[in-house]
Short mmCIF file of C-alpha atoms and ligand atoms in Angstrom, two decimals:
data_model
loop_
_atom_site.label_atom_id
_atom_site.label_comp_id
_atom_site.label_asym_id
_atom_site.label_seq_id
_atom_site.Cartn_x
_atom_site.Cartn_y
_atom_site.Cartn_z
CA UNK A 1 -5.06 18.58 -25.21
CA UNK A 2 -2.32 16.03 -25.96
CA UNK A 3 0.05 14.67 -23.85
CA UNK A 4 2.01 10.92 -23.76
CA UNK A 5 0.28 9.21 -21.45
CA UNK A 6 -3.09 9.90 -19.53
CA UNK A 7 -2.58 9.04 -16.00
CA UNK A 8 -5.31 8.37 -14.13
CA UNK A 9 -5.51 8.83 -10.09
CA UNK A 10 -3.18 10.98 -8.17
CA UNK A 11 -2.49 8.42 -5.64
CA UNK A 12 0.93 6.75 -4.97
CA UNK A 13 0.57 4.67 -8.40
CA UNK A 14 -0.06 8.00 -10.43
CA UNK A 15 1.75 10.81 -9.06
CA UNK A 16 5.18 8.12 -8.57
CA UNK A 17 4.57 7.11 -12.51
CA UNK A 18 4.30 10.64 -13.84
CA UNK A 19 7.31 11.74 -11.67
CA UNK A 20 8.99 8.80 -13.30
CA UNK A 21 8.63 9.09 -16.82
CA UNK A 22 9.41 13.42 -16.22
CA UNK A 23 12.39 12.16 -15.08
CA UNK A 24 13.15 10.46 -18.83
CA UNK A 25 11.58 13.51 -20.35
CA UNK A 26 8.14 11.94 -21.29
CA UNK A 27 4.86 13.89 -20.83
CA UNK A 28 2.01 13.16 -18.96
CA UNK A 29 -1.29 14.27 -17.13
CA UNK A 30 -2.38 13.46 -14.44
CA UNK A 31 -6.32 13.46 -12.97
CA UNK A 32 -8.18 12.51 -10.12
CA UNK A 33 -11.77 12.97 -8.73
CA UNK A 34 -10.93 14.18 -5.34
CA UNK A 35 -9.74 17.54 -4.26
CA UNK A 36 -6.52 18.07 -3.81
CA UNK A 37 -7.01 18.41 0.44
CA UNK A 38 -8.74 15.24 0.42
CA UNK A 39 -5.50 13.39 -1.38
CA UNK A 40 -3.15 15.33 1.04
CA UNK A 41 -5.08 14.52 4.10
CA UNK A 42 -6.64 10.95 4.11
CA UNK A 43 -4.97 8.55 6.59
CA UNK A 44 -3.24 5.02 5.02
CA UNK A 45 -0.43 2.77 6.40
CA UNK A 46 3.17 4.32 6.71
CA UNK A 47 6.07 1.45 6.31
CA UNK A 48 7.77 2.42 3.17
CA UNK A 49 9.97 -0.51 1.77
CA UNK A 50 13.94 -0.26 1.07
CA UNK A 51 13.24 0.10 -2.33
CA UNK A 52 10.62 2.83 -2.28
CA UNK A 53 12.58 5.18 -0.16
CA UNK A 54 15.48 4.31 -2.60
CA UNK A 55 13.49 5.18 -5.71
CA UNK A 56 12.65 8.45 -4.04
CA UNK A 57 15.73 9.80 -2.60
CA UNK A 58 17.54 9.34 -6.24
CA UNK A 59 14.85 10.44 -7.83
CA UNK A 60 14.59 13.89 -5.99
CA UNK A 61 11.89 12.94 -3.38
CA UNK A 62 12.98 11.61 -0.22
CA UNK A 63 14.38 15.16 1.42
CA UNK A 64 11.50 15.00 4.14
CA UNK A 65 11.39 11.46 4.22
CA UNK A 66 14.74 11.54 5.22
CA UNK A 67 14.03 14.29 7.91
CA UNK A 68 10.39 13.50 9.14
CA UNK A 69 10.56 9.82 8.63
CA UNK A 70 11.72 7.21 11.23
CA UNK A 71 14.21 4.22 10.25
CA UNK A 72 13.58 0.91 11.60
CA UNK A 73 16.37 -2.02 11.75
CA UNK A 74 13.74 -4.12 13.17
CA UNK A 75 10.01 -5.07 14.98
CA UNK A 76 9.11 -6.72 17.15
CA UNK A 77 6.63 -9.86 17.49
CA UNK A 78 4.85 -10.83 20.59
CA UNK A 79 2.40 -13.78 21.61
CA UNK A 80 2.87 -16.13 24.48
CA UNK A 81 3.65 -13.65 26.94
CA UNK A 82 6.86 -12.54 25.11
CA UNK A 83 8.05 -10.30 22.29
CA UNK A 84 10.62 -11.34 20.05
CA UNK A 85 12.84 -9.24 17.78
CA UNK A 86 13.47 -9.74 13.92
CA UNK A 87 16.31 -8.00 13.29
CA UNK A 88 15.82 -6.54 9.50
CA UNK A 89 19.02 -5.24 9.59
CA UNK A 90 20.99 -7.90 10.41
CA UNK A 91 18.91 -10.55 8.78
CA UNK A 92 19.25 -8.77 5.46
CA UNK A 93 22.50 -7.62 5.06
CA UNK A 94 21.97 -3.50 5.76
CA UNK A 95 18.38 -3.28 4.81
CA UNK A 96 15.62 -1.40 6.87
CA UNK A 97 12.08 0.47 6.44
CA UNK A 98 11.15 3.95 7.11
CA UNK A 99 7.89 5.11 8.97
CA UNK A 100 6.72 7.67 6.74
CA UNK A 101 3.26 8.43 6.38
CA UNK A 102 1.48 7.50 2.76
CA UNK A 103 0.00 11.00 2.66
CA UNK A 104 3.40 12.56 3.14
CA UNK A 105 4.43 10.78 0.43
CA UNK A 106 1.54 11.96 -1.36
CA UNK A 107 2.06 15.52 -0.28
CA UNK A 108 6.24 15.16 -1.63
CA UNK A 109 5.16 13.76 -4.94
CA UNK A 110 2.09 16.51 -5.83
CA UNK A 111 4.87 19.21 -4.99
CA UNK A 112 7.32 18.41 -6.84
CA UNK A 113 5.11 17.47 -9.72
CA UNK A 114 4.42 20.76 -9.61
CA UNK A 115 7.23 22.32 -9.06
CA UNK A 116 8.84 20.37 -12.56
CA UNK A 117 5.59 22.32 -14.31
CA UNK A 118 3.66 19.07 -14.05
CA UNK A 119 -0.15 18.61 -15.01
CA UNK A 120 -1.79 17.39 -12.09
CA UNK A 121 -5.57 18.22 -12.11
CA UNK A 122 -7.68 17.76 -8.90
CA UNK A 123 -11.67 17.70 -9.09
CA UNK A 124 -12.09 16.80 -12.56
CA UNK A 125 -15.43 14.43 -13.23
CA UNK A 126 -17.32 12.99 -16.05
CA UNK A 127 -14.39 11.02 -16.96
CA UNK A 128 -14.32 8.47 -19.90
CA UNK A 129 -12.02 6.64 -22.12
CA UNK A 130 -12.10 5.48 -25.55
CA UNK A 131 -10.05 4.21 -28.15
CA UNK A 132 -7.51 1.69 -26.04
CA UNK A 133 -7.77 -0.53 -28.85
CA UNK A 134 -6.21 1.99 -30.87
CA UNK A 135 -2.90 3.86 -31.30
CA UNK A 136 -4.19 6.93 -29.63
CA UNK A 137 -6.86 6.34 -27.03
CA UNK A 138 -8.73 9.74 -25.13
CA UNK A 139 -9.28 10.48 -21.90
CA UNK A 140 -12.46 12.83 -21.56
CA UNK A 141 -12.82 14.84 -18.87
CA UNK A 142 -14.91 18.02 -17.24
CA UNK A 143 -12.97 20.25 -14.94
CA UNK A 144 -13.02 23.59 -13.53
CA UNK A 145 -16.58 23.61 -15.55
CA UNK A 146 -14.98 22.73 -19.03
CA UNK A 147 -14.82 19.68 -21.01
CA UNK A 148 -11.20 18.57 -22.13
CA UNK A 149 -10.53 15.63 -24.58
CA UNK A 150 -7.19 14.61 -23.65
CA UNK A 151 -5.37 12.83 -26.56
CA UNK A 152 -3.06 10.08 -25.33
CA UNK A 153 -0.74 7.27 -26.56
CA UNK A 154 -1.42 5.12 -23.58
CA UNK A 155 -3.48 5.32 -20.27
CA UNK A 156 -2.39 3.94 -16.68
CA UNK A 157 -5.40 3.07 -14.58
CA UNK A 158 -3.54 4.24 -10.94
CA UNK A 159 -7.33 4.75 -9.98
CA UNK A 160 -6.98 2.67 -6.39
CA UNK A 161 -9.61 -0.08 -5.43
CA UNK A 162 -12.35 2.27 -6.42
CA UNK A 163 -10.98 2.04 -9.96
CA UNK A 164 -13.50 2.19 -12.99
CA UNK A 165 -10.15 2.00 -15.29
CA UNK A 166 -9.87 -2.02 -15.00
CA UNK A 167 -14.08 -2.49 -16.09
CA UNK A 168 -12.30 -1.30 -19.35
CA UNK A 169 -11.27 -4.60 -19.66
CA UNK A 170 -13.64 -6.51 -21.75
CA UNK A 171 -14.97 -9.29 -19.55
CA UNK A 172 -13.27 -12.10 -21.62
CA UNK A 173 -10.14 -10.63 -21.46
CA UNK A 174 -9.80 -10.59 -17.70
CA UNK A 175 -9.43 -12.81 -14.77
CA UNK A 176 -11.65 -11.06 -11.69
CA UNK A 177 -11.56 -14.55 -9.73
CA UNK A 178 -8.73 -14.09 -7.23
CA UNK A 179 -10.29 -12.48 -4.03
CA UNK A 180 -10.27 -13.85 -0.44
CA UNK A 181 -12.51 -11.80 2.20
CA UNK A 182 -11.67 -11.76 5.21
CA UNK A 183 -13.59 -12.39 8.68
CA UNK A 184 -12.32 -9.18 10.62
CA UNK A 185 -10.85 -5.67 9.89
CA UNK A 186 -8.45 -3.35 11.71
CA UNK A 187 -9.60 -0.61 14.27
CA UNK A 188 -6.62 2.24 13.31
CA UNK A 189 -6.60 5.18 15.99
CA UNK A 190 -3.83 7.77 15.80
CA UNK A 191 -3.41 9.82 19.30
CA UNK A 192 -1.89 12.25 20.38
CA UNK A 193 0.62 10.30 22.89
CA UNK A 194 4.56 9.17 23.37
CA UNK A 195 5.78 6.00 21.69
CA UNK A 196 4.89 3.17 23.06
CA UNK A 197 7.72 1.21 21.53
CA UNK A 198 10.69 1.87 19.75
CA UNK A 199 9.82 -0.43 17.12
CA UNK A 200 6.86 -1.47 15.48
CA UNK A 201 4.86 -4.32 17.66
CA UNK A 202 2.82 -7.21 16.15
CA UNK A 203 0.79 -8.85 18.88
CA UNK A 204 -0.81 -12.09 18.77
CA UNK A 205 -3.43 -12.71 21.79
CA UNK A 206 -6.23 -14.70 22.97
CA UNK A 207 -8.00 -11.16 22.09
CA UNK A 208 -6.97 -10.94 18.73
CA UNK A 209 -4.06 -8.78 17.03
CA UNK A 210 -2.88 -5.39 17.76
CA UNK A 211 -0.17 -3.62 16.24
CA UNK A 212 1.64 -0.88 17.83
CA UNK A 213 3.12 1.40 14.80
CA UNK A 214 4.19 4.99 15.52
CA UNK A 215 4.36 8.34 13.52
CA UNK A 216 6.14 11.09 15.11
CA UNK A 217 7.30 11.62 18.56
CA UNK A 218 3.98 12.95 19.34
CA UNK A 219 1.23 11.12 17.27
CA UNK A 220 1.19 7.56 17.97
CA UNK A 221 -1.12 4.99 15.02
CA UNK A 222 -2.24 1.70 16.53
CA UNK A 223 -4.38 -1.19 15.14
CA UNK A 224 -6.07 -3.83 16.90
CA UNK A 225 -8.56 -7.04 15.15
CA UNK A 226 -12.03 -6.17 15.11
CA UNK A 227 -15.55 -7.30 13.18
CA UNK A 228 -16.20 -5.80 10.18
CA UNK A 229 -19.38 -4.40 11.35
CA UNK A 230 -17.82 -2.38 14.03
CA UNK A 231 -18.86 0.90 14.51
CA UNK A 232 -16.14 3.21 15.62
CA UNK A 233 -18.59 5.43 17.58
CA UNK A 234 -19.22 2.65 19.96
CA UNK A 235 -16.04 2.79 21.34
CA UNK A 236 -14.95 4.90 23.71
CA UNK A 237 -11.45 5.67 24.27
CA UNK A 238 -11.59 4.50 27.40
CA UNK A 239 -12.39 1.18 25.87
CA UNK A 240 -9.94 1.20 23.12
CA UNK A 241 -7.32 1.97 24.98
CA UNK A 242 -8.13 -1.32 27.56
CA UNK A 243 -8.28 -3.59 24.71
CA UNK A 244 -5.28 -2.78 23.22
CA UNK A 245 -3.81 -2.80 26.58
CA UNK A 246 -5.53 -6.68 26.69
CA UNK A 247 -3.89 -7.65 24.06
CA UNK A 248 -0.06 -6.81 24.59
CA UNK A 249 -0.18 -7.35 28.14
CA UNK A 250 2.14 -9.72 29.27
CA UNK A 251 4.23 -9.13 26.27
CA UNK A 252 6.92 -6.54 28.03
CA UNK A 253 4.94 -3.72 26.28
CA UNK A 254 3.34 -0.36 28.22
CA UNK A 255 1.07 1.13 26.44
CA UNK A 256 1.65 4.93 26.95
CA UNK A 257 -2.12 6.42 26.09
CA UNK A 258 -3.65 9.80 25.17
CA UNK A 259 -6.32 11.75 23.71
CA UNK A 260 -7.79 10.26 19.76
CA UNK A 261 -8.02 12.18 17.44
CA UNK A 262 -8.74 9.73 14.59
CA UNK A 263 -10.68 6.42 14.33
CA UNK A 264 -11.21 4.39 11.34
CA UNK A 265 -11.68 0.93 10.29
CA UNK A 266 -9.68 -0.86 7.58
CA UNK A 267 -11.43 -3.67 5.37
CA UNK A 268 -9.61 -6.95 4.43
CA UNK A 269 -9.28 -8.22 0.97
CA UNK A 270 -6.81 -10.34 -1.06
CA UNK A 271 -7.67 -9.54 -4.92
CA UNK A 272 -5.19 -9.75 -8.25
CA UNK A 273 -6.99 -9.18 -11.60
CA UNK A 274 -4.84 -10.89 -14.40
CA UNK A 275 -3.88 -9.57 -17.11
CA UNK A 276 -3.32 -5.78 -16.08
CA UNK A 277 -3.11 -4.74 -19.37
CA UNK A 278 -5.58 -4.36 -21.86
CA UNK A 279 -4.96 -2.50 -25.58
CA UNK A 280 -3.16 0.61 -24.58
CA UNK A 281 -4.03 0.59 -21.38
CA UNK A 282 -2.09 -0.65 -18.44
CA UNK A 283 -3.04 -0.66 -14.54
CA UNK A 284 -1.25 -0.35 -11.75
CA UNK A 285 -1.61 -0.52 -7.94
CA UNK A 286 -5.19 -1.16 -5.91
CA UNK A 287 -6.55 -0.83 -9.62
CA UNK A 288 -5.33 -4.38 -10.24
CA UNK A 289 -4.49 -5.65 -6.80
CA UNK A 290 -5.64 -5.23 -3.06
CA UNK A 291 -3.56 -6.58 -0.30
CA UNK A 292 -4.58 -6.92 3.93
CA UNK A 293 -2.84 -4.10 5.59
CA UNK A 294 -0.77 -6.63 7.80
CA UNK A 295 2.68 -5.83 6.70
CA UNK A 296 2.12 -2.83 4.91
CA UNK A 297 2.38 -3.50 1.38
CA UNK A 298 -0.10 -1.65 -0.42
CA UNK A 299 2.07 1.61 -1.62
CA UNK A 300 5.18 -0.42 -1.83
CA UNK A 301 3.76 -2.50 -4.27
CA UNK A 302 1.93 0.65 -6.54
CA UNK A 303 5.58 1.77 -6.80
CA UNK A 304 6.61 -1.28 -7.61
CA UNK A 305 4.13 -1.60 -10.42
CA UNK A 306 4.87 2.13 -11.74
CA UNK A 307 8.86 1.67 -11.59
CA UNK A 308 8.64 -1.24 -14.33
CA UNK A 309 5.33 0.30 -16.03
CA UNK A 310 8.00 3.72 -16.42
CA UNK A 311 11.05 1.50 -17.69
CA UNK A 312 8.61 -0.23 -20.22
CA UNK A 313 7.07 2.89 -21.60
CA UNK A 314 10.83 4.36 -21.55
CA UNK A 315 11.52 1.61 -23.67
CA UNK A 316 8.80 2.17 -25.62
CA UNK A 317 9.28 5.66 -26.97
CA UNK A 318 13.05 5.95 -26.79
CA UNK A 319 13.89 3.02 -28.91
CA UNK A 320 10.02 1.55 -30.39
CA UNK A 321 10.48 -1.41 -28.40
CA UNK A 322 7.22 -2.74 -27.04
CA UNK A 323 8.99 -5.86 -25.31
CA UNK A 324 8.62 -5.01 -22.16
CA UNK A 325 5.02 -3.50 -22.47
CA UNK A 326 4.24 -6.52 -23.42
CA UNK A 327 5.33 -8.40 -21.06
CA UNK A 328 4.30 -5.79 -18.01
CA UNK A 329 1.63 -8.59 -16.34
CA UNK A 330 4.11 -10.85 -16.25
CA UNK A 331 6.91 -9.24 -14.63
CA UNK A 332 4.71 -7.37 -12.13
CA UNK A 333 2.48 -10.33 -11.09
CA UNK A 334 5.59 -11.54 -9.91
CA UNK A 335 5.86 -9.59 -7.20
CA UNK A 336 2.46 -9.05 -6.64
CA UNK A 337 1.97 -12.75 -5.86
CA UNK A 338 5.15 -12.42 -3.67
CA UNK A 339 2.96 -9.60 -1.49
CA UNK A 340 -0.18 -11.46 -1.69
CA UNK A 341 1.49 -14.43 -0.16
CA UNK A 342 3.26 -12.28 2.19
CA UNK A 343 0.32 -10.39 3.92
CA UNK A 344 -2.32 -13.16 3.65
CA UNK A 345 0.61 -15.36 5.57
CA UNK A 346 1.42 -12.56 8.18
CA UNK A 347 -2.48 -12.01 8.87
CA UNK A 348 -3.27 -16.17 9.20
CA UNK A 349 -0.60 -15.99 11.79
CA UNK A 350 -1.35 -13.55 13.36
CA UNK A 351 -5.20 -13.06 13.90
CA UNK A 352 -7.86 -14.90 15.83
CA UNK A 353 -10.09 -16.80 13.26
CA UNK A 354 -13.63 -16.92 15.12
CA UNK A 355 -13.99 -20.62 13.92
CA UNK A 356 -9.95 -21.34 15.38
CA UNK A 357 -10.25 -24.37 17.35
CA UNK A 358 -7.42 -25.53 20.16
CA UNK A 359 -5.44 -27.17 16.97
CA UNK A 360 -5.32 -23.92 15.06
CA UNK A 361 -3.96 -21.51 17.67
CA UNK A 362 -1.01 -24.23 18.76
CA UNK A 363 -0.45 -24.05 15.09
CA UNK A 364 0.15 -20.52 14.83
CA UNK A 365 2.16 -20.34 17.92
CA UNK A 366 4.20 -23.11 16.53
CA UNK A 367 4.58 -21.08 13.51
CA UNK A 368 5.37 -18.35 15.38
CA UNK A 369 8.10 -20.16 17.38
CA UNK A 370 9.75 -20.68 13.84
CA UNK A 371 9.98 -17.47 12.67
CA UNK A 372 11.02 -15.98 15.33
CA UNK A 373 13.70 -18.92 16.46
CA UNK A 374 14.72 -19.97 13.42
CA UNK A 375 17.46 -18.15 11.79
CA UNK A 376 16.41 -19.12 8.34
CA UNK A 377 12.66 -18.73 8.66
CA UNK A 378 13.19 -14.82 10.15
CA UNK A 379 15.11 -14.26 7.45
CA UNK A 380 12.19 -15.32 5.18
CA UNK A 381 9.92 -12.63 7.58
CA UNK A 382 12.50 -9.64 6.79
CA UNK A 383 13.25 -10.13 3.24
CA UNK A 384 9.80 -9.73 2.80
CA UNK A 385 9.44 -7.29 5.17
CA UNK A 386 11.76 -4.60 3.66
CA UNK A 387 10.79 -6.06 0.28
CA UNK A 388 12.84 -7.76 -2.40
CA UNK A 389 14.92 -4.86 -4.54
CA UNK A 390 13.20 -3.38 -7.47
CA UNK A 391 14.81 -4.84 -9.90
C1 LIG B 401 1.33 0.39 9.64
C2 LIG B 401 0.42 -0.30 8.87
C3 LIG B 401 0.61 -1.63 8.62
O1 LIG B 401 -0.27 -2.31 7.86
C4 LIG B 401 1.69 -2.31 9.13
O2 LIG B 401 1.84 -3.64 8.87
C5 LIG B 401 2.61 -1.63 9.87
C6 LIG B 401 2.41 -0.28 10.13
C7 LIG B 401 1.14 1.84 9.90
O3 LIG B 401 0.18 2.41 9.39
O4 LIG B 401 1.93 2.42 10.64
#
């Protein structure tokens, strides 16, 4: 087999790249360990930046998006008893999000790969790669019980945070250094219940943080701080539904509960692997970088990474210019720094540190205070929120 580039990972960095570079007429396959079910069903964060629904509704993707999905001028932060609005809208001169599932996404981008006769292939295993040092590198692969050798002229790594594309890197060649753990995680329910809010709900509280989010009228997704170690099974939903009642109360918020149909716990890492490039290989998404979920980054910033990977390797075969291949870490990192700094600042400010002492939680609320009274500082909050443009 032969095809451009070898892709992969079907997940948002993957499918979004080889929709992409269709789009300029350039070939590509895409491949991924898990069954097709499993990438269609498995539950992730749902705030989709400006920019991503942007990139998707021009580029032939955002029909259900624009039915199914839920825009939102603004959310909502509460500690001390009160919530306070940041008005995205407003603050940013017309710019919102959309509450759109990340599987939905998912679910949009495998079928319209496949409608446009795209290669997607679910399942496969055995994979390897060789050659990146060269001009044509191969992906091997087994799959419906036969070997291919794919012959490529580049490889993305969109393999997520599970990758085994970036330990192609020689060690030598690549910074692994930048990673902060983090003491707690996220308990995410979704439930069967009416919205709670109208908006999205950040709560700070003696407790720890809870975040009211939403996905459809029916189907509600909520957060709240936990330990790492938690066990979802130990909680009934009796008790989940009192903490996160604990923890906005007094904020103007009523929880409106129902029956739980999901539970799951969310890890938190910061991590950035410099370069993400290596030979003819270049990585994008959780491959090279991991954000905490708190402000939802994490798919905004894989499309992020395959919008200028696609421009670079359109450069690249319609006029031989490798200038902006090269330079691909750089102008990525960018950004990705920009989201690292982002989450890691909206999670310190928001969570209960076990070793906080008296100083550190007047800190936050003073923080707090700022962003949410100062004109200038909220604006800070929402361009980052709805994410700078992809330029
Ligand atoms: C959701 C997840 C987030 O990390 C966030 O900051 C907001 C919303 C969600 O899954 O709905």
């Amino acid at each position: 087999m032969r095809t451009q580039v070898g892709i992969i990972g079907a997940g948002p960095a993957g499918l979004m790249l080889s929709h992409l570079l269709h789009q300029r007429g350039i070939e590509s396959v895409v491949i991924d360990l898990r069954s097709r079910e499993d990438i269609e069903e498995t539950i992730k964060a749902g705030v989709l930046e400006q920019g991503t629904v942007d990139l998707m509704t021009q580029t032939g993707v955002g029909d259900r998006l624009h039915r199914d999905g839920f825009v939102h001028h603004g959310f909502n932060i509460a500690f001390s008893g009160e919530q306070h609005r940041i008005n995205l809208y407003d603050l940013t001169g017309g710019r919102t999000v959309t509450v759109y599932a990340q599987h939905e996404v998912l679910k949009d981008l495998i079928a319209k790969r496949l409608a446009d006769g795209g290669d997607v292939r679910f399942g496969v295993t055995d994979t390897s790669v060789e050659g990146l040092e060269t001009e044509h590198p191969t992906v091997r692969f087994a799959h419906d019980g036969e070997q291919h050798t794919l012959d490529c002229d580049f490889v993305a790594g969109c393999d997520g945070s599970r990758t085994f594309t970036r330990f192609l890197i020689p060690e030598g060649e690549i910074r692994t250094d930048f990673f902060r753990q983090y003491p707690f995680a996220w308990f995410g329910i979704l439930a069967e219940a009416a919205p709670s809010s109208d908006e999205l709900i950040y709560a700070h509280s003696e407790r720890g943080f809870a975040l009211i989010s939403t996905r459809s009228p029916s189907v509600q997704r909520l957060y709240f701080q936990c330990d790492p170690d938690t066990d979802p099974d130990d909680w009934s939903e009796s008790r989940i539904w009192e903490e996160i009642e604990a923890r906005v109360a007094g904020a103007g918020a009523t929880i409106k509960t129902g029956s739980i149909f999901k539970k799951d716990i969310l890890q938190f890492r910061s991590f950035v692997c410099e370069p993400m490039q290596y030979g003819r290989l270049y990585l994008a998404g959780d491959a090279a970088h991991t954000v905490p979920p708190t402000g939802a980054k994490g798919l905004n910033l894989a499309v992020a990474d395959v919008h200028a990977l696609d421009r670079a390797l359109g450069a690249y075969f319609e006029a031989k210019d490798d200038g902006l291949l090269e330079s691909y870490t750089r102008t990525v990192l960018k950004r990705v720094w920009r989201a690292q700094h982002f989450s890691w600042w909206m999670t310190s400010m928001l969570h209960r540190f076990s070793d906080a002492t008296d100083f550190d939680v007047r800190r936050q609320i003073a923080e707090l205070e700022m962003v949410t009274g100062s004109p200038s500082a909220a604006k800070t909050i929402a361009d980052n929120y709805v994410g700078l443009p992809l330029t």
